[in-house]
Structure formats: structure tokens, C-alpha cells
Short mmCIF file of C-alpha atoms in Angstrom, two decimals:
data_model
loop_
_atom_site.label_atom_id
_atom_site.label_comp_id
_atom_site.label_asym_id
_atom_site.label_seq_id
_atom_site.Cartn_x
_atom_site.Cartn_y
_atom_site.Cartn_z
CA UNK A 1 26.69 18.51 -8.41
CA UNK A 2 27.87 19.31 -11.96
CA UNK A 3 26.43 17.71 -15.06
CA UNK A 4 29.31 15.31 -15.50
CA UNK A 5 28.74 13.86 -12.06
CA UNK A 6 25.00 13.79 -12.70
CA UNK A 7 25.53 11.94 -15.97
CA UNK A 8 27.64 9.28 -14.30
CA UNK A 9 25.17 9.06 -11.44
CA UNK A 10 22.25 8.83 -13.89
CA UNK A 11 23.83 6.08 -15.95
CA UNK A 12 24.71 4.08 -12.86
CA UNK A 13 21.23 4.65 -11.40
CA UNK A 14 19.53 3.59 -14.62
CA UNK A 15 21.71 0.49 -14.92
CA UNK A 16 21.31 -0.50 -11.29
CA UNK A 17 17.66 0.50 -11.12
CA UNK A 18 16.69 -1.39 -14.25
CA UNK A 19 18.63 -4.48 -13.21
CA UNK A 20 17.28 -4.39 -9.67
CA UNK A 21 13.75 -3.88 -10.98
CA UNK A 22 14.29 -6.77 -13.37
CA UNK A 23 15.70 -8.84 -10.53
CA UNK A 24 12.72 -8.04 -8.33
CA UNK A 25 10.26 -8.86 -11.10
CA UNK A 26 12.05 -12.06 -12.05
CA UNK A 27 12.40 -13.00 -8.38
CA UNK A 28 8.67 -12.61 -7.87
CA UNK A 29 7.88 -14.64 -10.99
CA UNK A 30 10.44 -17.34 -10.22
CA UNK A 31 9.42 -17.46 -6.57
CA UNK A 32 5.75 -17.74 -7.52
CA UNK A 33 6.52 -20.55 -9.97
CA UNK A 34 8.66 -22.37 -7.40
CA UNK A 35 5.91 -21.98 -4.80
CA UNK A 36 3.24 -23.22 -7.20
CA UNK A 37 5.28 -26.27 -8.15
CA UNK A 38 6.02 -26.96 -4.50
CA UNK A 39 2.34 -26.65 -3.57
CA UNK A 40 1.42 -29.06 -6.35
CA UNK A 41 4.04 -31.46 -5.02
CA UNK A 42 2.74 -31.08 -1.46
CA UNK A 43 -0.81 -31.59 -2.69
CA UNK A 44 0.19 -34.84 -4.34
CA UNK A 45 1.97 -35.96 -1.18
CA UNK A 46 -1.07 -35.06 0.95
CA UNK A 47 -3.33 -37.14 -1.30
CA UNK A 48 -0.87 -40.03 -1.11
CA UNK A 49 -0.68 -39.78 2.70
CA UNK A 50 -4.47 -39.78 3.02
CA UNK A 51 -4.69 -42.83 0.74
CA UNK A 52 -2.03 -44.52 2.88
CA UNK A 53 -3.97 -43.68 6.05
CA UNK A 54 -7.12 -45.08 4.46
CA UNK A 55 -5.23 -48.31 3.72
CA UNK A 56 -4.02 -48.48 7.33
CA UNK A 57 -7.55 -48.01 8.65
CA UNK A 58 -8.91 -50.61 6.24
CA UNK A 59 -6.21 -53.00 7.48
CA UNK A 60 -7.42 -52.42 11.04
CA UNK A 61 -10.97 -53.11 9.96
CA UNK A 62 -9.87 -56.38 8.31
CA UNK A 63 -8.11 -57.47 11.49
CA UNK A 64 -11.14 -56.60 13.59
CA UNK A 65 -13.44 -58.49 11.19
CA UNK A 66 -11.08 -61.45 11.22
CA UNK A 67 -11.06 -61.60 15.02
CA UNK A 68 -14.86 -61.16 15.14
CA UNK A 69 -15.26 -64.11 12.78
CA UNK A 70 -13.58 -66.56 15.17
CA UNK A 71 -16.22 -69.13 16.13
CA UNK A 72 -14.68 -69.83 19.53
CA UNK A 73 -15.15 -66.21 20.56
CA UNK A 74 -18.75 -66.07 19.36
CA UNK A 75 -19.63 -69.52 20.74
CA UNK A 76 -18.20 -68.73 24.17
CA UNK A 77 -20.06 -65.45 24.28
CA UNK A 78 -23.30 -67.15 23.19
CA UNK A 79 -22.84 -69.77 25.93
CA UNK A 80 -22.41 -67.06 28.50
CA UNK A 81 -25.53 -65.32 27.24
CA UNK A 82 -27.40 -68.59 27.67
CA UNK A 83 -25.92 -69.43 31.09
CA UNK A 84 -23.71 -66.80 32.76
CA UNK A 85 -20.65 -68.41 34.29
CA UNK A 86 -17.38 -66.92 35.53
CA UNK A 87 -15.48 -69.73 33.83
CA UNK A 88 -16.86 -68.56 30.50
CA UNK A 89 -15.73 -64.97 31.27
CA UNK A 90 -12.25 -66.31 32.01
CA UNK A 91 -12.39 -68.24 28.73
CA UNK A 92 -13.26 -65.00 26.89
CA UNK A 93 -10.31 -63.23 28.53
CA UNK A 94 -7.99 -66.07 27.48
CA UNK A 95 -9.21 -65.86 23.90
CA UNK A 96 -8.55 -62.13 23.91
CA UNK A 97 -5.04 -62.73 25.27
CA UNK A 98 -4.43 -65.13 22.38
CA UNK A 99 -5.52 -62.48 19.89
CA UNK A 100 -3.15 -59.90 21.40
CA UNK A 101 -0.31 -62.42 21.35
CA UNK A 102 -0.94 -63.34 17.72
CA UNK A 103 -1.33 -59.72 16.59
CA UNK A 104 0.81 -57.17 18.53
CA UNK A 105 -1.01 -54.28 16.88
CA UNK A 106 -3.86 -54.94 19.37
CA UNK A 107 -2.94 -53.10 22.57
CA UNK A 108 -6.24 -53.62 24.41
CA UNK A 109 -9.36 -55.72 23.74
CA UNK A 110 -12.80 -55.78 25.40
CA UNK A 111 -15.76 -58.12 24.94
CA UNK A 112 -19.32 -56.76 25.37
CA UNK A 113 -22.57 -58.66 25.51
CA UNK A 114 -25.45 -57.82 23.19
CA UNK A 115 -26.57 -55.07 25.60
CA UNK A 116 -23.14 -53.41 25.30
CA UNK A 117 -22.10 -54.39 28.84
CA UNK A 118 -18.39 -55.22 29.13
CA UNK A 119 -17.69 -58.85 30.14
CA UNK A 120 -13.95 -59.45 29.66
CA UNK A 121 -10.79 -57.60 28.64
CA UNK A 122 -7.16 -58.15 27.79
CA UNK A 123 -4.52 -55.48 28.09
CA UNK A 124 -3.11 -52.85 30.44
CA UNK A 125 -6.21 -50.66 30.59
CA UNK A 126 -9.21 -51.04 32.85
CA UNK A 127 -12.87 -50.40 32.32
CA UNK A 128 -13.58 -48.49 29.08
CA UNK A 129 -16.20 -45.83 28.62
CA UNK A 130 -19.71 -46.85 27.60
CA UNK A 131 -20.00 -48.29 24.10
CA UNK A 132 -22.55 -46.49 21.95
CA UNK A 133 -24.02 -49.02 19.51
CA UNK A 134 -27.00 -46.98 18.35
CA UNK A 135 -27.49 -47.24 14.60
CA UNK A 136 -25.28 -50.37 14.40
CA UNK A 137 -28.02 -53.01 14.67
CA UNK A 138 -28.18 -53.68 10.92
CA UNK A 139 -24.43 -53.57 10.19
CA UNK A 140 -21.67 -56.11 10.78
CA UNK A 141 -18.89 -53.74 9.67
CA UNK A 142 -16.30 -52.39 12.14
CA UNK A 143 -16.43 -48.71 12.95
CA UNK A 144 -13.98 -46.12 14.25
CA UNK A 145 -14.62 -44.73 17.73
CA UNK A 146 -11.86 -42.31 18.70
CA UNK A 147 -8.15 -41.55 18.89
CA UNK A 148 -6.70 -42.19 22.36
CA UNK A 149 -3.50 -40.73 23.85
CA UNK A 150 -2.59 -42.82 26.94
CA UNK A 151 0.41 -41.64 28.92
CA UNK A 152 1.89 -45.16 29.00
CA UNK A 153 2.12 -45.44 25.21
CA UNK A 154 4.77 -43.80 23.04
CA UNK A 155 2.24 -43.43 20.25
CA UNK A 156 -1.45 -42.70 19.96
CA UNK A 157 -3.99 -45.53 19.85
CA UNK A 158 -6.92 -45.99 17.52
CA UNK A 159 -10.15 -47.19 19.14
CA UNK A 160 -12.45 -49.41 17.00
CA UNK A 161 -15.45 -51.65 17.56
CA UNK A 162 -17.10 -54.49 15.61
CA UNK A 163 -20.29 -56.55 16.17
CA UNK A 164 -19.89 -60.26 17.09
CA UNK A 165 -22.25 -62.77 15.44
CA UNK A 166 -22.80 -66.46 15.71
CA UNK A 167 -24.80 -68.20 12.98
CA UNK A 168 -26.20 -64.84 11.86
CA UNK A 169 -27.33 -63.71 15.32
CA UNK A 170 -25.80 -60.72 17.13
CA UNK A 171 -24.20 -62.01 20.38
CA UNK A 172 -22.09 -59.01 21.42
CA UNK A 173 -19.36 -56.59 20.46
CA UNK A 174 -15.57 -56.49 20.30
CA UNK A 175 -13.80 -53.26 21.17
CA UNK A 176 -10.06 -52.67 20.60
CA UNK A 177 -7.23 -50.19 20.97
CA UNK A 178 -4.75 -50.55 18.09
CA UNK A 179 -1.23 -49.17 17.83
CA UNK A 180 -0.70 -46.36 15.33
CA UNK A 181 2.96 -47.21 14.69
CA UNK A 182 2.19 -47.53 10.99
CA UNK A 183 1.10 -43.87 11.05
CA UNK A 184 4.34 -42.95 12.83
CA UNK A 185 6.30 -44.67 10.08
CA UNK A 186 4.21 -42.89 7.45
CA UNK A 187 4.93 -39.51 9.07
CA UNK A 188 8.67 -40.24 9.03
CA UNK A 189 8.81 -40.60 5.26
CA UNK A 190 10.46 -37.29 4.35
CA UNK A 191 11.25 -37.95 0.72
CA UNK A 192 10.51 -34.81 -1.31
CA UNK A 193 10.27 -32.66 1.84
CA UNK A 194 13.94 -31.54 2.00
CA UNK A 195 15.34 -30.49 5.39
CA UNK A 196 12.34 -28.85 7.07
CA UNK A 197 9.28 -30.50 5.51
CA UNK A 198 7.09 -32.94 7.37
CA UNK A 199 3.76 -34.75 7.42
CA UNK A 200 1.44 -34.10 10.36
CA UNK A 201 -1.57 -36.29 11.16
CA UNK A 202 -3.74 -34.41 13.63
CA UNK A 203 -7.04 -34.93 15.41
CA UNK A 204 -9.18 -33.15 17.96
CA UNK A 205 -9.74 -34.79 21.33
CA UNK A 206 -11.26 -33.17 24.43
CA UNK A 207 -11.29 -29.88 22.57
CA UNK A 208 -7.50 -29.99 21.92
CA UNK A 209 -5.74 -30.42 18.59
CA UNK A 210 -3.07 -33.12 18.92
CA UNK A 211 -0.51 -34.93 16.78
CA UNK A 212 -0.94 -38.69 16.42
CA UNK A 213 2.85 -39.02 16.30
CA UNK A 214 5.97 -37.15 17.27
CA UNK A 215 6.72 -34.18 15.02
CA UNK A 216 9.83 -33.99 12.91
CA UNK A 217 10.32 -30.53 14.47
CA UNK A 218 13.12 -29.63 12.08
CA UNK A 219 15.12 -26.57 13.18
CA UNK A 220 14.19 -23.58 11.04
CA UNK A 221 16.57 -22.31 8.37
CA UNK A 222 18.91 -19.74 9.91
CA UNK A 223 18.46 -21.03 13.49
CA UNK A 224 19.69 -24.64 13.51
CA UNK A 225 20.52 -24.66 17.25
CA UNK A 226 16.95 -24.20 18.52
CA UNK A 227 15.78 -27.03 20.80
CA UNK A 228 12.59 -28.62 19.46
CA UNK A 229 12.75 -31.93 21.33
CA UNK A 230 9.51 -31.25 23.23
CA UNK A 231 7.58 -31.57 19.94
CA UNK A 232 8.80 -35.11 19.22
CA UNK A 233 6.25 -37.01 21.33
CA UNK A 234 2.84 -38.33 20.30
CA UNK A 235 -0.14 -36.40 21.56
CA UNK A 236 1.68 -33.08 21.42
CA UNK A 237 -0.89 -30.27 21.55
CA UNK A 238 -0.80 -27.97 18.53
CA UNK A 239 -3.78 -25.72 19.28
CA UNK A 240 -1.84 -22.65 18.14
CA UNK A 241 -0.96 -24.24 14.79
CA UNK A 242 -3.27 -22.52 12.31
CA UNK A 243 -2.83 -25.28 9.75
CA UNK A 244 -3.84 -28.06 12.13
CA UNK A 245 -6.89 -26.14 13.32
CA UNK A 246 -7.86 -25.28 9.75
CA UNK A 247 -7.65 -28.80 8.37
CA UNK A 248 -9.97 -30.05 11.12
CA UNK A 249 -12.51 -27.31 10.46
CA UNK A 250 -15.28 -27.23 7.86
CA UNK A 251 -13.91 -27.26 4.32
CA UNK A 252 -10.40 -27.76 5.67
CA UNK A 253 -8.84 -29.12 2.47
CA UNK A 254 -6.69 -26.42 0.88
CA UNK A 255 -3.36 -25.22 -0.41
CA UNK A 256 -1.89 -22.65 1.96
CA UNK A 257 0.85 -20.02 1.62
CA UNK A 258 2.29 -18.00 4.46
CA UNK A 259 0.65 -19.84 7.36
CA UNK A 260 2.53 -20.27 10.66
CA UNK A 261 3.07 -23.73 12.13
CA UNK A 262 3.52 -24.88 15.75
CA UNK A 263 7.16 -23.64 15.74
CA UNK A 264 6.09 -20.15 14.72
CA UNK A 265 7.65 -20.62 11.27
CA UNK A 266 6.01 -19.50 8.03
CA UNK A 267 5.32 -22.49 5.78
CA UNK A 268 3.77 -23.65 2.53
CA UNK A 269 1.34 -26.49 3.04
CA UNK A 270 -1.22 -28.80 1.50
CA UNK A 271 -4.11 -29.93 3.69
CA UNK A 272 -6.35 -33.00 3.40
CA UNK A 273 -8.87 -34.72 5.61
CA UNK A 274 -9.94 -38.30 6.41
CA UNK A 275 -13.57 -37.95 7.56
CA UNK A 276 -13.96 -41.56 8.65
CA UNK A 277 -11.45 -41.16 11.49
CA UNK A 278 -11.71 -37.35 11.75
CA UNK A 279 -8.00 -36.98 11.08
CA UNK A 280 -6.43 -34.08 9.26
CA UNK A 281 -3.28 -34.38 7.18
CA UNK A 282 -0.85 -31.47 6.83
CA UNK A 283 2.11 -31.77 4.47
CA UNK A 284 4.31 -28.70 4.74
CA UNK A 285 7.74 -27.18 4.23
CA UNK A 286 9.30 -24.02 5.62
CA UNK A 287 8.85 -20.99 3.39
CA UNK A 288 12.44 -19.95 4.16
CA UNK A 289 13.81 -23.20 2.74
CA UNK A 290 11.44 -23.05 -0.21
CA UNK A 291 12.69 -19.53 -1.00
CA UNK A 292 16.38 -20.51 -1.09
CA UNK A 293 16.59 -21.26 -4.86
CA UNK A 294 14.74 -18.05 -5.74
CA UNK A 295 16.97 -16.03 -3.41
CA UNK A 296 20.08 -17.54 -4.98
CA UNK A 297 18.73 -16.54 -8.38
CA UNK A 298 18.13 -12.99 -7.11
CA UNK A 299 21.68 -12.78 -5.76
CA UNK A 300 23.06 -13.83 -9.14
CA UNK A 301 21.06 -11.10 -10.85
CA UNK A 302 22.23 -8.51 -8.31
CA UNK A 303 25.86 -9.50 -8.95
CA UNK A 304 25.24 -9.01 -12.65
CA UNK A 305 23.75 -5.58 -11.88
CA UNK A 306 26.91 -4.58 -9.99
CA UNK A 307 29.07 -5.55 -12.97
CA UNK A 308 26.85 -3.53 -15.30
CA UNK A 309 27.06 -0.59 -12.90
CA UNK A 310 30.85 -0.66 -13.19
CA UNK A 311 30.58 -0.46 -16.98
CA UNK A 312 28.04 2.35 -16.60
CA UNK A 313 30.48 4.34 -14.45
CA UNK A 314 33.20 3.98 -17.09
CA UNK A 315 30.81 4.96 -19.89
CA UNK A 316 29.53 7.88 -17.86
CA UNK A 317 33.05 9.25 -17.34
CA UNK A 318 33.78 9.04 -21.08
CA UNK A 319 30.52 10.74 -22.01
CA UNK A 320 31.09 13.29 -19.27
CA UNK A 321 34.32 14.53 -20.83
CA UNK A 322 33.00 14.35 -24.37
CA UNK A 323 29.44 15.62 -24.06
CA UNK A 324 29.09 17.26 -20.68
CA UNK A 325 32.03 19.71 -20.91
CA UNK A 326 30.28 22.24 -23.18
CA UNK A 327 27.09 21.86 -21.15
CA UNK A 328 29.16 22.57 -18.05
CA UNK A 329 30.45 25.79 -19.71
CA UNK A 330 26.88 26.77 -20.50
CA UNK A 331 25.93 26.14 -16.89
CA UNK A 332 28.77 28.31 -15.57
CA UNK A 333 27.79 31.15 -17.90
CA UNK A 334 24.15 30.82 -16.77
CA UNK A 335 25.20 31.04 -13.13
CA UNK A 336 27.26 34.18 -13.80
CA UNK A 337 24.30 35.82 -15.55
CA UNK A 338 22.04 34.80 -12.66
CA UNK A 339 24.49 36.47 -10.27
CA UNK A 340 24.35 39.72 -12.29
CA UNK A 341 27.25 39.41 -14.70
CA UNK A 342 25.43 40.07 -17.98
CA UNK A 343 28.72 40.05 -19.90
CA UNK A 344 29.16 36.27 -19.36
CA UNK A 345 29.29 34.06 -22.47
CA UNK A 346 29.75 30.31 -22.88
CA UNK A 347 32.32 30.46 -25.68
CA UNK A 348 31.16 27.04 -27.05
CA UNK A 349 32.04 26.80 -30.75
CA UNK A 350 31.42 23.18 -31.71
CA UNK A 351 29.88 22.15 -35.02
CA UNK A 352 27.02 20.09 -33.61
CA UNK A 353 23.77 20.53 -31.74
CA UNK A 354 25.57 21.40 -28.51
CA UNK A 355 27.62 24.02 -30.37
CA UNK A 356 24.43 25.50 -31.87
CA UNK A 357 22.97 25.63 -28.38
CA UNK A 358 26.04 27.48 -27.10
CA UNK A 359 25.95 30.03 -29.91
CA UNK A 360 22.25 30.63 -29.45
CA UNK A 361 22.80 31.05 -25.72
CA UNK A 362 25.49 33.67 -26.29
CA UNK A 363 23.22 35.62 -28.66
CA UNK A 364 20.40 35.49 -26.14
CA UNK A 365 22.78 36.66 -23.40
CA UNK A 366 23.83 39.66 -25.52
CA UNK A 367 20.18 40.53 -26.22
CA UNK A 368 19.38 40.16 -22.53
CA UNK A 369 22.18 42.55 -21.65
CA UNK A 370 20.79 45.13 -24.08
CA UNK A 371 17.22 44.72 -22.84
CA UNK A 372 18.26 45.06 -19.21
CA UNK A 373 20.03 48.31 -20.04
CA UNK A 374 16.84 49.63 -21.71
CA UNK A 375 14.71 48.43 -18.81
CA UNK A 376 16.99 50.20 -16.35
CA UNK A 377 16.61 53.42 -18.32
CA UNK A 378 12.81 53.11 -18.46
CA UNK A 379 12.65 52.34 -14.73
CA UNK A 380 14.69 55.43 -13.88
CA UNK A 381 12.47 57.53 -16.15
CA UNK A 382 9.32 56.09 -14.49
CA UNK A 383 10.54 56.55 -10.91
CA UNK A 384 12.08 60.00 -11.35
CA UNK A 385 9.19 61.57 -13.27
CA UNK A 386 7.50 64.53 -11.54
CA UNK A 387 4.20 63.51 -13.14
CA UNK A 388 2.08 60.78 -11.55
CA UNK A 389 2.63 57.70 -13.72
CA UNK A 390 0.88 54.36 -13.21
CA UNK A 391 -0.16 51.08 -14.71
CA UNK A 392 -3.73 50.07 -13.90
CA UNK A 393 -6.23 47.53 -15.18
CA UNK A 394 -9.87 47.50 -16.13
CA UNK A 395 -10.54 45.44 -12.99
CA UNK A 396 -10.37 48.76 -11.11
CA UNK A 397 -6.98 48.39 -9.33
CA UNK A 398 -3.59 50.02 -9.71
CA UNK A 399 -0.89 47.53 -10.66
CA UNK A 400 2.06 49.90 -10.33
CA UNK A 401 2.51 53.56 -9.33
CA UNK A 402 5.56 55.78 -9.28
CA UNK A 403 6.78 57.77 -6.21
CA UNK A 404 4.97 60.92 -7.42
CA UNK A 405 1.64 59.41 -6.29
CA UNK A 406 2.93 59.26 -2.73
CA UNK A 407 4.33 62.79 -2.91
CA UNK A 408 1.03 64.24 -4.23
CA UNK A 409 -1.56 62.18 -2.31
CA UNK A 410 0.31 60.95 0.78
CA UNK A 411 -0.72 57.29 0.35
CA UNK A 412 2.01 54.64 0.35
CA UNK A 413 2.47 52.44 -2.68
CA UNK A 414 1.09 49.42 -0.81
CA UNK A 415 -2.06 51.34 0.18
CA UNK A 416 -2.66 52.53 -3.39
CA UNK A 417 -2.32 49.01 -4.81
CA UNK A 418 -4.48 47.38 -2.15
CA UNK A 419 -7.67 49.41 -2.64
CA UNK A 420 -9.95 49.85 -5.68
CA UNK A 421 -9.27 52.99 -7.69
CA UNK A 422 -12.76 54.38 -7.12
CA UNK A 423 -12.24 54.22 -3.32
CA UNK A 424 -9.86 57.21 -3.75
CA UNK A 425 -12.29 59.12 -6.04
CA UNK A 426 -14.60 61.82 -4.68
CA UNK A 427 -18.14 60.37 -4.35
CA UNK A 428 -19.48 62.92 -6.82
CA UNK A 429 -16.91 61.86 -9.42
CA UNK A 430 -17.33 58.07 -9.09
CA UNK A 431 -19.96 57.69 -11.83
CA UNK A 432 -18.04 59.59 -14.48
CA UNK A 433 -14.84 57.79 -13.48
CA UNK A 434 -16.54 54.43 -13.98
CA UNK A 435 -17.85 55.54 -17.38
CA UNK A 436 -14.33 56.57 -18.36
CA UNK A 437 -13.02 53.16 -17.28
CA UNK A 438 -15.68 51.49 -19.43
CA UNK A 439 -14.50 53.52 -22.45
CA UNK A 440 -10.94 52.46 -21.76
CA UNK A 441 -12.11 48.85 -21.54
CA UNK A 442 -13.57 49.28 -25.02
CA UNK A 443 -10.16 50.46 -26.27
CA UNK A 444 -10.91 54.23 -26.39
CA UNK A 445 -7.95 56.23 -25.02
CA UNK A 446 -8.41 59.12 -22.58
CA UNK A 447 -7.10 62.41 -23.89
CA UNK A 448 -8.01 64.63 -20.97
CA UNK A 449 -10.11 63.57 -18.00
CA UNK A 450 -10.43 65.19 -14.60
CA UNK A 451 -11.62 63.84 -11.26
CA UNK A 452 -10.94 64.50 -7.62
CA UNK A 453 -8.68 62.15 -5.58
CA UNK A 454 -8.66 61.71 -1.84
CA UNK A 455 -5.43 62.56 -0.09
CA UNK A 456 -4.39 60.75 3.06
CA UNK A 457 -4.91 63.93 5.10
CA UNK A 458 -8.61 63.97 4.05
CA UNK A 459 -8.32 66.67 1.40
CA UNK A 460 -8.94 66.17 -2.31
CA UNK A 461 -6.87 67.07 -5.33
CA UNK A 462 -8.09 67.51 -8.89
CA UNK A 463 -6.11 65.22 -11.23
CA UNK A 464 -6.01 65.52 -14.97
CA UNK A 465 -5.52 62.10 -16.65
CA UNK A 466 -4.22 60.90 -19.97
CA UNK A 467 -4.63 57.11 -20.46
CA UNK A 468 -3.99 54.53 -23.15
CA UNK A 469 -5.46 50.98 -22.98
CA UNK A 470 -3.57 47.93 -24.21
CA UNK A 471 -5.87 45.67 -26.16
CA UNK A 472 -6.08 42.05 -25.10
CA UNK A 473 -4.45 42.50 -21.67
CA UNK A 474 -6.79 44.93 -19.89
CA UNK A 475 -3.79 47.06 -18.93
CA UNK A 476 -4.06 50.85 -18.73
CA UNK A 477 -1.02 53.11 -18.99
CA UNK A 478 -1.78 56.53 -17.53
CA UNK A 479 -0.19 59.86 -16.58
CA UNK A 480 -1.84 62.26 -14.13
CA UNK A 481 -0.99 65.74 -13.01
CA UNK A 482 -2.48 67.63 -10.04
CA UNK A 483 -4.40 70.58 -11.37
CA UNK A 484 -5.49 72.45 -8.26
CA UNK A 485 -5.21 71.53 -4.58
CA UNK A 486 -8.64 71.95 -2.95
CA UNK A 487 -9.80 71.79 0.67
CA UNK A 488 -11.89 69.06 2.22
CA UNK A 489 -15.45 68.57 1.12
#
């Protein structure tokens, strides 16, 4: 890839990279702001829903208190307590029927005596479970018992109880199942929740987490054909919904990002809790729908980046012909020199910084050609010399030897460079050789020094040395000549 192509590629990469990085950064910031605003909105909705639920429950309590205050009910129950009679039980049942007729929100009613034994009932359900009245002796207020999910009802039922009094004396208790249709209507208010948002009112019964109402079960963004009808019935079990389980746990009130709901979709949610009835409220919206505005913003920025990339390509081509051409000539000349053509020159003669670079390059190329010629001459002189020539160092190793070493001693060049110098010296000459190396290390040249060197065949030769140290580098430049060939010691 030549420099012109690289320049175009670089400009396009910088333009695209910077814009994409900016888009990513802005997308994260915008997305975070959108999410935060949405969570604040969901939090406000959750608080409103809990307040609405509280109002519904208080309305139930008022109805229960109103029914409990009916003198006929209390008087009939007191008469029965005084003199049990089946006619009085029938009278109690009739009074309960009247209450259910007057107020359709009552689905089932039971009357208990003061010992919490059921006497009469009105409604489709039979005998209820035992009524626990412990701790209620001093209070006349209604209290919440449980949330019931009968198969016959389309919605859940709320179970409440209230003490019955006559002239200040406790005569029994009234127990009721009330319709939660008001909660269903509350859950179906989707204003501010767009296409996939919903309100979930959940409770835990028999160890299962259930919805008090049918879910909206909106199809997720990108998969509108999925069948979610099975979620649209009251009492639907949502044990695997992390939000529902969380809101019913300790400290369940929270703002949540990235949780997965009963459909397996990632959502943003606000959680709240109504401790009196042990109901949790989840107000949520799909994260995919929430991300749509931020994604649209990112797409707009990416389109802008593509337009800028087109301008960068055009600018890169112009700069390539204007600026990169002389650099390309310099590159070609460099490649020719690298391949061995030391006569190559760039020929750039512009009157600017690039021209100065070209002229300097050509001068350096000419000097390199001259130096290589000298180096070639010195190398031939070194390799063809009959004397033993070497470069060593004060660390005690040869750094370079000429072929005469191999001819005289028999060792290969690799063997000579791999071993310390003194390993080739006769044991009796090691001490004086080390002293001579110390003098060279101090910068004192060797004029004439003799020691015996081991040949590969086991014999020794006397070598006469002349050495010159190079200060500051530890290099030793030496010439040796075999004086006399001697036998083995």
C-alpha cells in the first residue's frame, strides 16, 4: 500500500473513527439520560399506583365497616348468641344476601360468632378456613387476610374481616371476599407506558408469585407475532419473573435496569410495595422500546459520519497528488537502496520541507554509497590478510576473527567466538595474558606480547600480539602472527 492510499485510508479512518466514537459516546450519554428520565417517570407511576391501591383497599375497609355497623346484623347475631335458633341463622344468611345484592363488589360473605365459629354465609363458596382473630380483641377496624385466586372467578379476590359489635359489645365477625376489578382497571391504564409498558400487581400465595390481574403481555419489539394470550388471565404464576420476586422480598422497592420479565424480555422498571396487603407493584417498559429514540439518534450520527467520510476520501485524493507524490518518490528510492542499488536517488527538487527532505536524502544516499565502497575494501583487506586479525573485548571474548585464525589454529569461527579467550591460552600463560588484558582495559596498547594458543589438534602455537584498545567501548583491535609451531605439552 503506497503512501497516497494510506493517506486516503488514514483520513477516512480518522473521520469515521472520530464520528463513530462520538456517536458511541453521545449514544451512551443520550441513552443514559433517556433511561434516567424513564425510570423517574416509572417511579412516579409506581407511587401513583400504590396510592391508588391504598385508596381501593381503604374503600373496601369502609364498605366492610359500613356493613358491620348495620344493627339488624348485630342484633340478629346477638339473639342467636343468647338463644341459638336455625331461624336466626337463616335470617343472618338473608341479611348477607341483601348485602351482596346491594354491593356487587362482595362476592362471598360469612358470619362468625364471638368464638370465630362460622354460622351463616352467602355466595358460591363453601366453608372457609379457620378465622384467626388473635390480637384483634381491642380493635374494631377491618383487616386484610389474603388474596384468593378461585378458578370460577375471572379476577382475584381480596379476603377481609371485621369485628361485629352491638352496643359496644363484640358479638362476632364478618368475613368477605371482594372483587378486585378496580385493580384490573388500574392495571389497564397504560398512559405513559407506550406500546410495551404495563403495571403488574403481584402477591405470593402458597409459595407462588401470582398476578392479581391479567397481564398486558405486549408482544416484544421486533417480534410482534408472538402469542402471549396465556399471560392474560388473573392468577398467572410469574415465579421466574425476577422483578416480581424482588418486589415481594425484603427491601423490594427499587429502580431496576436490565432485569428480565415473565416474557424473557429485558425491561426498565420501578418497584413499590403495599405492606398492608403484601402486594408488590411493578411498573415497567421494554428496554428495546425505550432504546428506540437513542438508536435513531445514533443512526443519524452514523449517516453524518458516512457523509464526512466521503469528503475525507475526496480530500485525501487531493492531498495524495499534492503532498504524497514526492514522498512516494522517496519511498521508491529507499526500496531500491534496500535492494542493493546504491545509485538510486529521489530527484525531488521542491522548495519546501518535502523538497529539503528529498535533497538531504539524496546526499545521504551518495555518502552511503561511498561508505559502503570503503567498507567493502576494508572487509576484503581483513578477510584476505595472512596475519591473524581480530576484534575482541575486555570481557574476555572474541567478537570477530578473520579466516587466518582458522588456518593457523584449526578452530572454526563459531568455536572461537563461543569460548573465552583464556580457554585457548596455555595454562602457564593464563596469568600474564590476564594481566595484559587488564592493561588494555586501562587503555595501554600492546606493542609486542607473546603467549601460547591451543590448536584444535591439541598442539600449541606461540602467537605474537599487537593490540590497541578503543576507549569507552571496551573493544580491542589486535593482530597476531604465529612465531613458532611447538608440539603438545
